[in-house]
Amino acid sequence: MYRAASKLASSVSSQTSRKLVCSRVLCNRNYVAKEISFGVGARAAMLQGVSEVADAVRVTMGPKGRNVIIESSRGYPKVTKDGVTVAKSIKFKDKAKNVGADLVKQVANATNKVAGDGTTCATVLTQAILLEGCKSLAAGVNVMDLRKGINMAVDTVISDLKSRAVMINTPEEITQVATISANGEHEIGELIARAMEKVGKEGVITVTDGNTLDNELEVVEGMKLGRGYVSPYFVTDQKTQKCVSPLYPFSNSFYFKW
């Protein structure tokens, strides 16, 4: 976009030509008509999209959930047990059904960002709330009363879950949780548990693609800055590209690693 704008600006030499170019750009805009739906038909189409996405995602629920094979236009099919990945891959031709699918995707994405897991459970709950809510609306229940009832139920469920929650502290418990989130890969679960044991609860763990066949765990001590040195003269060890701080003469282990 920037390159096209630069070429356009360089080719304009007078005020008149600038006006002509601007008018052409404005005239070439395309306006797409919006399709508006109301009533029972709109809700039925939306619920159909919600149900089809939720039915595809629900099979991955829990430690005994099954895998889903997703067709890929580029490369090989993808086999996954992640609910949010399955939801993102579904798209319908019907726009009304797509609205329902997007609602489910929004819930799954929000759950994934906050908790990192539980997307399948959130999808199934979304389907149940929408289906039962639409049944209540069809029976004549007031919308605001229905909303208040849902909020009261949510508060009750959250309080009950907090009372039942068990904090995990041991490496074995962390391994169990991480293994479930890693689609049953026990090796990855153990690796995550080791990483959390090394850096603690407040540490930062970064996952990157490796160049080898085996999974590796690297622990970096000190502070890491991504922008590099202000000046290359800060480097005191050219071989390791480290800067040993002269401000701490009694500590040989203090350095910045890049």
mmCIF file of N, CA and C in Angstrom, residues 79-134:
data_model
loop_
_atom_site.group_PDB
_atom_site.id
_atom_site.type_symbol
_atom_site.label_atom_id
_atom_site.label_comp_id
_atom_site.label_asym_id
_atom_site.label_seq_id
_atom_site.Cartn_x
_atom_site.Cartn_y
_atom_site.Cartn_z
ATOM 1 N N VAL A 79 -4.150 -33.173 11.938
ATOM 2 C CA VAL A 79 -4.807 -33.970 12.970
ATOM 3 C C VAL A 79 -4.618 -33.255 14.301
ATOM 4 N N THR A 80 -5.717 -32.907 14.956
ATOM 5 C CA THR A 80 -5.619 -32.141 16.192
ATOM 6 C C THR A 80 -6.715 -32.554 17.161
ATOM 7 N N LYS A 81 -6.497 -32.238 18.415
ATOM 8 C CA LYS A 81 -7.468 -32.473 19.484
ATOM 9 C C LYS A 81 -7.766 -31.163 20.210
ATOM 10 N N ASP A 82 -7.364 -30.066 19.597
ATOM 11 C CA ASP A 82 -7.549 -28.747 20.191
ATOM 12 C C ASP A 82 -8.872 -28.154 19.712
ATOM 13 N N GLY A 83 -9.734 -27.809 20.643
ATOM 14 C CA GLY A 83 -11.064 -27.319 20.290
ATOM 15 C C GLY A 83 -11.052 -26.028 19.508
ATOM 16 N N VAL A 84 -10.206 -25.072 19.908
ATOM 17 C CA VAL A 84 -10.181 -23.780 19.224
ATOM 18 C C VAL A 84 -9.652 -23.922 17.802
ATOM 19 N N THR A 85 -8.735 -24.846 17.575
ATOM 20 C CA THR A 85 -8.228 -25.085 16.220
ATOM 21 C C THR A 85 -9.320 -25.655 15.324
ATOM 22 N N VAL A 86 -10.112 -26.564 15.866
ATOM 23 C CA VAL A 86 -11.222 -27.131 15.092
ATOM 24 C C VAL A 86 -12.251 -26.056 14.773
ATOM 25 N N ALA A 87 -12.571 -25.225 15.756
ATOM 26 C CA ALA A 87 -13.578 -24.177 15.542
ATOM 27 C C ALA A 87 -13.126 -23.171 14.488
ATOM 28 N N LYS A 88 -11.860 -22.785 14.524
ATOM 29 C CA LYS A 88 -11.356 -21.800 13.564
ATOM 30 C C LYS A 88 -11.381 -22.320 12.131
ATOM 31 N N SER A 89 -11.304 -23.624 11.950
ATOM 32 C CA SER A 89 -11.216 -24.192 10.603
ATOM 33 C C SER A 89 -12.576 -24.326 9.921
ATOM 34 N N ILE A 90 -13.665 -24.073 10.637
ATOM 35 C CA ILE A 90 -15.012 -24.268 10.083
ATOM 36 C C ILE A 90 -15.549 -22.949 9.547
ATOM 37 N N LYS A 91 -16.029 -22.997 8.319
ATOM 38 C CA LYS A 91 -16.637 -21.826 7.691
ATOM 39 C C LYS A 91 -17.753 -22.289 6.766
ATOM 40 N N PHE A 92 -18.888 -21.586 6.813
ATOM 41 C CA PHE A 92 -20.057 -21.960 6.025
ATOM 42 C C PHE A 92 -20.290 -20.965 4.894
ATOM 43 N N LYS A 93 -20.989 -21.437 3.862
ATOM 44 C CA LYS A 93 -21.373 -20.542 2.771
ATOM 45 C C LYS A 93 -22.518 -19.624 3.187
ATOM 46 N N ASP A 94 -23.418 -20.152 4.019
ATOM 47 C CA ASP A 94 -24.548 -19.363 4.502
ATOM 48 C C ASP A 94 -24.056 -18.321 5.504
ATOM 49 N N LYS A 95 -24.351 -17.051 5.255
ATOM 50 C CA LYS A 95 -23.864 -15.970 6.108
ATOM 51 C C LYS A 95 -24.478 -16.025 7.502
ATOM 52 N N ALA A 96 -25.744 -16.390 7.590
ATOM 53 C CA ALA A 96 -26.394 -16.473 8.897
ATOM 54 C C ALA A 96 -25.772 -17.579 9.750
ATOM 55 N N LYS A 97 -25.467 -18.713 9.134
ATOM 56 C CA LYS A 97 -24.793 -19.785 9.865
ATOM 57 C C LYS A 97 -23.394 -19.364 10.274
ATOM 58 N N ASN A 98 -22.738 -18.577 9.430
ATOM 59 C CA ASN A 98 -21.405 -18.087 9.770
ATOM 60 C C ASN A 98 -21.427 -17.187 10.989
ATOM 61 N N VAL A 99 -22.513 -16.421 11.165
ATOM 62 C CA VAL A 99 -22.630 -15.575 12.354
ATOM 63 C C VAL A 99 -22.632 -16.437 13.612
ATOM 64 N N GLY A 100 -23.400 -17.529 13.589
ATOM 65 C CA GLY A 100 -23.401 -18.441 14.723
ATOM 66 C C GLY A 100 -22.049 -19.083 14.955
ATOM 67 N N ALA A 101 -21.378 -19.469 13.869
ATOM 68 C CA ALA A 101 -20.043 -20.052 14.004
ATOM 69 C C ALA A 101 -19.059 -19.047 14.585
ATOM 70 N N ASP A 102 -19.171 -17.782 14.172
ATOM 71 C CA ASP A 102 -18.270 -16.752 14.687
ATOM 72 C C ASP A 102 -18.495 -16.500 16.173
ATOM 73 N N LEU A 103 -19.742 -16.637 16.634
ATOM 74 C CA LEU A 103 -20.007 -16.500 18.067
ATOM 75 C C LEU A 103 -19.255 -17.562 18.860
ATOM 76 N N VAL A 104 -19.291 -18.788 18.370
ATOM 77 C CA VAL A 104 -18.582 -19.874 19.048
ATOM 78 C C VAL A 104 -17.073 -19.644 19.000
ATOM 79 N N LYS A 105 -16.570 -19.196 17.853
ATOM 80 C CA LYS A 105 -15.138 -18.926 17.728
ATOM 81 C C LYS A 105 -14.697 -17.829 18.687
ATOM 82 N N GLN A 106 -15.530 -16.817 18.860
ATOM 83 C CA GLN A 106 -15.196 -15.728 19.769
ATOM 84 C C GLN A 106 -15.068 -16.232 21.202
ATOM 85 N N VAL A 107 -15.994 -17.089 21.616
ATOM 86 C CA VAL A 107 -15.928 -17.660 22.964
ATOM 87 C C VAL A 107 -14.683 -18.530 23.121
ATOM 88 N N ALA A 108 -14.396 -19.362 22.121
ATOM 89 C CA ALA A 108 -13.230 -20.245 22.195
ATOM 90 C C ALA A 108 -11.931 -19.450 22.238
ATOM 91 N N ASN A 109 -11.832 -18.394 21.434
ATOM 92 C CA ASN A 109 -10.622 -17.571 21.436
ATOM 93 C C ASN A 109 -10.434 -16.864 22.767
ATOM 94 N N ALA A 110 -11.521 -16.323 23.331
ATOM 95 C CA ALA A 110 -11.418 -15.633 24.615
ATOM 96 C C ALA A 110 -10.986 -16.592 25.719
ATOM 97 N N THR A 111 -11.541 -17.796 25.720
ATOM 98 C CA THR A 111 -11.155 -18.795 26.718
ATOM 99 C C THR A 111 -9.701 -19.207 26.550
ATOM 100 N N ASN A 112 -9.263 -19.352 25.315
ATOM 101 C CA ASN A 112 -7.877 -19.741 25.049
ATOM 102 C C ASN A 112 -6.896 -18.674 25.510
ATOM 103 N N LYS A 113 -7.256 -17.393 25.335
ATOM 104 C CA LYS A 113 -6.369 -16.306 25.754
ATOM 105 C C LYS A 113 -6.281 -16.202 27.271
ATOM 106 N N VAL A 114 -7.404 -16.390 27.954
ATOM 107 C CA VAL A 114 -7.432 -16.224 29.409
ATOM 108 C C VAL A 114 -6.844 -17.439 30.120
ATOM 109 N N ALA A 115 -7.283 -18.641 29.731
ATOM 110 C CA ALA A 115 -6.905 -19.853 30.458
ATOM 111 C C ALA A 115 -5.906 -20.722 29.718
ATOM 112 N N GLY A 116 -5.844 -20.617 28.387
ATOM 113 C CA GLY A 116 -4.949 -21.470 27.621
ATOM 114 C C GLY A 116 -5.498 -22.857 27.374
ATOM 115 N N ASP A 117 -6.656 -23.164 27.929
ATOM 116 C CA ASP A 117 -7.272 -24.477 27.758
ATOM 117 C C ASP A 117 -8.763 -24.329 28.048
ATOM 118 N N GLY A 118 -9.508 -25.424 27.917
ATOM 119 C CA GLY A 118 -10.932 -25.385 28.209
ATOM 120 C C GLY A 118 -11.790 -24.840 27.090
ATOM 121 N N THR A 119 -11.245 -24.764 25.876
ATOM 122 C CA THR A 119 -12.007 -24.204 24.755
ATOM 123 C C THR A 119 -13.164 -25.113 24.343
ATOM 124 N N THR A 120 -12.963 -26.425 24.434
ATOM 125 C CA THR A 120 -14.040 -27.351 24.077
ATOM 126 C C THR A 120 -15.202 -27.241 25.053
ATOM 127 N N CYS A 121 -14.887 -27.182 26.336
ATOM 128 C CA CYS A 121 -15.933 -27.043 27.351
ATOM 129 C C CYS A 121 -16.689 -25.730 27.169
ATOM 130 N N ALA A 122 -15.973 -24.647 26.881
ATOM 131 C CA ALA A 122 -16.618 -23.353 26.661
ATOM 132 C C ALA A 122 -17.529 -23.391 25.438
ATOM 133 N N THR A 123 -17.123 -24.112 24.405
ATOM 134 C CA THR A 123 -17.946 -24.229 23.197
ATOM 135 C C THR A 123 -19.239 -24.981 23.475
ATOM 136 N N VAL A 124 -19.151 -26.083 24.216
ATOM 137 C CA VAL A 124 -20.344 -26.870 24.542
ATOM 138 C C VAL A 124 -21.296 -26.065 25.427
ATOM 139 N N LEU A 125 -20.752 -25.324 26.389
ATOM 140 C CA LEU A 125 -21.595 -24.487 27.248
ATOM 141 C C LEU A 125 -22.276 -23.383 26.446
ATOM 142 N N THR A 126 -21.556 -22.813 25.499
ATOM 143 C CA THR A 126 -22.147 -21.775 24.648
ATOM 144 C C THR A 126 -23.327 -22.320 23.858
ATOM 145 N N GLN A 127 -23.156 -23.511 23.301
ATOM 146 C CA GLN A 127 -24.251 -24.129 22.555
ATOM 147 C C GLN A 127 -25.463 -24.358 23.452
ATOM 148 N N ALA A 128 -25.243 -24.870 24.656
ATOM 149 C CA ALA A 128 -26.356 -25.155 25.561
ATOM 150 C C ALA A 128 -27.078 -23.875 25.982
ATOM 151 N N ILE A 129 -26.319 -22.823 26.290
ATOM 152 C CA ILE A 129 -26.936 -21.560 26.707
ATOM 153 C C ILE A 129 -27.771 -20.961 25.584
ATOM 154 N N LEU A 130 -27.240 -20.979 24.367
ATOM 155 C CA LEU A 130 -27.973 -20.401 23.240
ATOM 156 C C LEU A 130 -29.228 -21.210 22.903
ATOM 157 N N LEU A 131 -29.111 -22.533 22.905
ATOM 158 C CA LEU A 131 -30.270 -23.368 22.577
ATOM 159 C C LEU A 131 -31.386 -23.201 23.603
ATOM 160 N N GLU A 132 -31.026 -23.293 24.885
ATOM 161 C CA GLU A 132 -32.047 -23.153 25.925
ATOM 162 C C GLU A 132 -32.582 -21.728 25.993
ATOM 163 N N GLY A 133 -31.716 -20.749 25.712
ATOM 164 C CA GLY A 133 -32.181 -19.366 25.710
ATOM 165 C C GLY A 133 -33.195 -19.104 24.614
ATOM 166 N N CYS A 134 -32.950 -19.642 23.433
ATOM 167 C CA CYS A 134 -33.905 -19.461 22.328
ATOM 168 C C CYS A 134 -35.214 -20.198 22.594
#
